[in-house]
Amino acid sequence: MTTPFYGSDFDALQQFDPDIAGVLISELDRIRGGLQLIASENMSSPAVITALGSTLTNKYAEGYPGRRYYGGCSEVDKAETLAIERCKSLFDADHANVQPHSGASANQAVYGAFMKPGETILSMALPMGGHLTHGTKVSFSGKWFNAVNYGVDKETEDIDYAEVERLAKEHKPKIILAGGSAIPRLIDFEFFRKLADEIGAIFWVDAAHFIGLVAGKAIPSPVPYADVVSFTTHKVLRGPRAGAIVCKEEHAKAIDKAVFPMMQGGPQMHSIAAKAVNFKECATPEYADYAKQVIANAQQLATSLGEHGIRPTTGGTDTHLSLHDLQGIGVTGADAEKRADAAGIVLNKNAIPFDPAKPNIASGIRVGAPCVTTQGMGTDEMKQIADLIHTAITEGDGTPEHAAAKKVRAQVTELVERFPAYPR
Ligand code: DSN
């Protein structure tokens, strides 16, 4: 069959560059051959990947649709306009900017829109579940801005709302930020909105982790409450590896100027086209079912791991991920990650609240259900996966040759054959 589309010519790539072609094949084999439980990963659709592998990668289009600094933008303007309109409609937002290259770039633009160097932001501490770009000293955000951090309550392990309020009133930050990368529970957006109004701050939500659940109407949306919501498009949302921002109309100009020209140059038009495809996918009933199943699976996984003594912090999850304290079974996060990996289960070590261990060792693991749910697995499979994780991390030694790793790997293989990733 002939096609007017020019791209994704794998045979040509294989002929010209067998090294990189080999990497593409073996990465696909790796994805297909194991269980992917990294909470921030997913498996984007062939439609999204097709848009990514297109000639739109060639086009310079600095500016915005209808207002570009280059000629020849008629077609990419269509792609970006579709992405913007679909994004606004999906999240019922006043304004959308779909140009951020990543979550970190999106966050950079939010700082750029609202803050001057030296001003104060109130955000969640990284070891409590926050994110590098929320003011850590190693990131631009902590080098250029004054970050005051809140954490979680010692008893509930959920956001310490009393501390948030106390710090907000004491430090009067320019921005109050909610969101992070290891928060299993729903965030009380109404509380943050009221507090921000009380002290005259901007309320920003970094929804990168859970925005896919919002898109699928499986959890409440931050959009009606926040001044600005930044997110990535590749986590539960299942789009290309990139970022986006939605905001209230009054902030539209400031956000657009901060994304371009303040923080970025030419937008990645192939990625913007892939975002448009993804937003269309997310508006379907199938995606809504998927988002609900992600939560059901994450909850089952958290419960079943807890039954093995792998304690879920906060007692469980409302979202796509759970964070587990391994101290009860005497295994470090680093060892657990290595032992699971040796058995074909990919997850990550993670600091737990008030973690006594160093971050590169950690006392916990973070597990997420987006990938395995994309593969069609349900709660029965989550119970089995919890058993496999427990066996791998308590009996294995971190080598693939160990009997426990082999035993678990055989069951992982059987499971991924029944629920294949990217079916052939
Ligand atoms: N690194 C991502 C995560 O794994 O949560 C967040 O940026």
Short mmCIF file of N, CA, C and O in Angstrom, two decimals, residues 56-107:
data_model
loop_
_atom_site.label_atom_id
_atom_site.label_comp_id
_atom_site.label_asym_id
_atom_site.label_seq_id
_atom_site.Cartn_x
_atom_site.Cartn_y
_atom_site.Cartn_z
N LEU A 56 7.11 17.08 10.81
CA LEU A 56 6.88 18.32 11.56
C LEU A 56 8.07 18.67 12.45
O LEU A 56 8.19 19.79 12.93
N THR A 57 8.94 17.70 12.66
CA THR A 57 10.15 17.97 13.46
C THR A 57 11.04 19.02 12.79
O THR A 57 11.87 19.64 13.44
N ASN A 58 10.88 19.21 11.48
CA ASN A 58 11.78 20.11 10.74
C ASN A 58 11.44 21.59 10.87
O ASN A 58 12.28 22.43 10.60
N LYS A 59 10.22 21.88 11.26
CA LYS A 59 9.73 23.26 11.07
C LYS A 59 10.07 24.20 12.22
O LYS A 59 9.80 23.90 13.38
N TYR A 60 10.65 25.33 11.86
CA TYR A 60 10.83 26.41 12.83
C TYR A 60 9.55 27.22 12.88
O TYR A 60 9.04 27.64 11.85
N ALA A 61 9.03 27.43 14.07
CA ALA A 61 7.74 28.13 14.19
C ALA A 61 7.71 29.01 15.44
O ALA A 61 6.71 29.04 16.16
N GLU A 62 8.81 29.72 15.68
CA GLU A 62 8.82 30.60 16.87
C GLU A 62 7.63 31.55 16.80
O GLU A 62 7.33 32.12 15.75
N GLY A 63 6.98 31.70 17.94
CA GLY A 63 5.76 32.50 17.99
C GLY A 63 4.58 31.59 18.29
O GLY A 63 4.75 30.49 18.84
N TYR A 64 3.40 32.07 17.92
CA TYR A 64 2.17 31.31 18.16
C TYR A 64 1.34 31.28 16.88
O TYR A 64 1.61 32.08 15.96
N PRO A 65 0.34 30.39 16.77
CA PRO A 65 -0.42 30.28 15.52
C PRO A 65 -0.91 31.66 15.03
O PRO A 65 -1.47 32.43 15.79
N GLY A 66 -0.62 31.94 13.77
CA GLY A 66 -1.02 33.23 13.18
C GLY A 66 -0.05 34.35 13.49
O GLY A 66 -0.18 35.45 12.94
N ARG A 67 0.91 34.11 14.39
CA ARG A 67 1.87 35.17 14.78
C ARG A 67 3.27 34.54 14.86
O ARG A 67 3.82 34.39 15.94
N ARG A 68 3.79 34.09 13.71
CA ARG A 68 5.08 33.39 13.72
C ARG A 68 6.19 34.30 13.20
O ARG A 68 5.92 35.25 12.46
N TYR A 69 7.41 33.92 13.55
CA TYR A 69 8.58 34.66 13.05
C TYR A 69 9.16 34.02 11.79
O TYR A 69 10.23 34.40 11.34
N TYR A 70 8.49 33.01 11.26
CA TYR A 70 8.96 32.31 10.05
C TYR A 70 7.81 32.13 9.08
O TYR A 70 6.66 32.01 9.52
N GLY A 71 8.14 32.04 7.81
CA GLY A 71 7.15 31.68 6.81
C GLY A 71 6.92 30.17 6.83
O GLY A 71 7.64 29.43 7.51
N GLY A 72 5.94 29.75 6.06
CA GLY A 72 5.71 28.31 5.89
C GLY A 72 5.06 27.63 7.07
O GLY A 72 5.16 26.41 7.23
N CYS A 73 4.38 28.42 7.91
CA CYS A 73 3.82 27.82 9.13
C CYS A 73 2.33 27.44 9.01
O CYS A 73 1.70 27.12 10.02
N SER A 74 1.80 27.48 7.78
CA SER A 74 0.36 27.24 7.64
C SER A 74 -0.06 25.89 8.23
O SER A 74 -1.08 25.80 8.92
N GLU A 75 0.73 24.86 7.98
CA GLU A 75 0.30 23.52 8.43
C GLU A 75 0.54 23.32 9.92
O GLU A 75 -0.29 22.76 10.63
N VAL A 76 1.70 23.77 10.41
CA VAL A 76 1.95 23.60 11.85
C VAL A 76 1.00 24.47 12.67
O VAL A 76 0.66 24.12 13.80
N ASP A 77 0.57 25.59 12.10
CA ASP A 77 -0.44 26.41 12.79
C ASP A 77 -1.71 25.58 13.04
O ASP A 77 -2.32 25.68 14.11
N LYS A 78 -2.08 24.79 12.04
CA LYS A 78 -3.29 23.95 12.21
C LYS A 78 -3.08 22.97 13.36
O LYS A 78 -3.97 22.76 14.19
N ALA A 79 -1.90 22.36 13.40
CA ALA A 79 -1.62 21.37 14.45
C ALA A 79 -1.66 22.02 15.83
O ALA A 79 -2.29 21.50 16.76
N GLU A 80 -1.02 23.18 15.95
CA GLU A 80 -0.97 23.82 17.28
C GLU A 80 -2.35 24.32 17.70
O GLU A 80 -2.73 24.21 18.87
N THR A 81 -3.12 24.84 16.72
CA THR A 81 -4.47 25.31 17.06
C THR A 81 -5.34 24.14 17.53
O THR A 81 -6.08 24.26 18.52
N LEU A 82 -5.22 23.01 16.86
CA LEU A 82 -5.98 21.83 17.30
C LEU A 82 -5.56 21.42 18.71
O LEU A 82 -6.40 21.11 19.56
N ALA A 83 -4.26 21.43 18.95
CA ALA A 83 -3.77 21.03 20.28
C ALA A 83 -4.30 21.97 21.35
O ALA A 83 -4.78 21.54 22.41
N ILE A 84 -4.25 23.28 21.07
CA ILE A 84 -4.72 24.27 22.06
C ILE A 84 -6.22 24.08 22.33
O ILE A 84 -6.65 24.00 23.49
N GLU A 85 -7.00 23.99 21.25
CA GLU A 85 -8.45 23.89 21.43
C GLU A 85 -8.84 22.60 22.14
O GLU A 85 -9.70 22.59 23.02
N ARG A 86 -8.18 21.51 21.77
CA ARG A 86 -8.50 20.23 22.43
C ARG A 86 -8.09 20.25 23.90
O ARG A 86 -8.77 19.69 24.76
N CYS A 87 -6.97 20.87 24.18
CA CYS A 87 -6.49 20.95 25.56
C CYS A 87 -7.46 21.77 26.41
O CYS A 87 -7.85 21.37 27.51
N LYS A 88 -7.89 22.92 25.88
CA LYS A 88 -8.83 23.77 26.61
C LYS A 88 -10.14 23.03 26.87
O LYS A 88 -10.69 23.08 27.96
N SER A 89 -10.60 22.32 25.85
CA SER A 89 -11.87 21.62 25.99
C SER A 89 -11.74 20.44 26.97
O SER A 89 -12.61 20.24 27.83
N LEU A 90 -10.63 19.72 26.90
CA LEU A 90 -10.44 18.56 27.79
C LEU A 90 -10.45 18.97 29.25
O LEU A 90 -11.01 18.27 30.10
N PHE A 91 -9.83 20.11 29.55
CA PHE A 91 -9.71 20.53 30.95
C PHE A 91 -10.63 21.69 31.32
O PHE A 91 -10.53 22.22 32.41
N ASP A 92 -11.50 22.06 30.35
CA ASP A 92 -12.41 23.18 30.60
C ASP A 92 -11.63 24.41 31.08
O ASP A 92 -11.97 25.03 32.10
N ALA A 93 -10.57 24.71 30.37
CA ALA A 93 -9.66 25.79 30.77
C ALA A 93 -9.85 27.02 29.90
O ALA A 93 -10.20 26.91 28.73
N ASP A 94 -9.59 28.20 30.46
CA ASP A 94 -9.69 29.45 29.70
C ASP A 94 -8.63 29.49 28.61
O ASP A 94 -8.87 29.97 27.49
N HIS A 95 -7.41 29.06 28.96
CA HIS A 95 -6.26 29.25 28.07
C HIS A 95 -5.31 28.06 28.17
O HIS A 95 -5.13 27.49 29.25
N ALA A 96 -4.70 27.71 27.04
CA ALA A 96 -3.72 26.62 27.06
C ALA A 96 -2.48 27.02 26.27
O ALA A 96 -2.58 27.65 25.21
N ASN A 97 -1.33 26.67 26.81
CA ASN A 97 -0.07 26.82 26.07
C ASN A 97 0.51 25.42 25.93
O ASN A 97 0.82 24.76 26.95
N VAL A 98 0.65 24.96 24.69
CA VAL A 98 1.07 23.57 24.46
C VAL A 98 2.53 23.47 24.01
O VAL A 98 2.95 22.43 23.52
N GLN A 99 3.28 24.56 24.18
CA GLN A 99 4.66 24.57 23.67
C GLN A 99 5.73 24.05 24.63
O GLN A 99 6.82 23.71 24.17
N PRO A 100 5.50 24.00 25.95
CA PRO A 100 6.61 23.56 26.81
C PRO A 100 7.19 22.20 26.37
O PRO A 100 6.46 21.26 26.08
N HIS A 101 8.54 22.17 26.32
CA HIS A 101 9.21 20.94 25.88
C HIS A 101 9.07 19.82 26.90
O HIS A 101 9.22 18.65 26.57
N SER A 102 8.86 20.19 28.17
CA SER A 102 8.85 19.18 29.24
C SER A 102 8.14 19.77 30.45
O SER A 102 7.77 20.97 30.45
N GLY A 103 8.01 18.97 31.48
CA GLY A 103 7.42 19.47 32.73
C GLY A 103 8.32 20.52 33.36
O GLY A 103 7.83 21.55 33.86
N ALA A 104 9.63 20.31 33.31
CA ALA A 104 10.56 21.28 33.90
C ALA A 104 10.50 22.60 33.14
O ALA A 104 10.53 23.68 33.76
N SER A 105 10.40 22.55 31.81
CA SER A 105 10.28 23.80 31.02
C SER A 105 8.97 24.50 31.33
O SER A 105 8.92 25.74 31.40
N ALA A 106 7.91 23.73 31.49
CA ALA A 106 6.61 24.34 31.83
C ALA A 106 6.73 25.05 33.17
O ALA A 106 6.28 26.19 33.32
N ASN A 107 7.37 24.39 34.12
CA ASN A 107 7.50 25.00 35.45
C ASN A 107 8.37 26.24 35.41
O ASN A 107 8.08 27.24 36.07
#
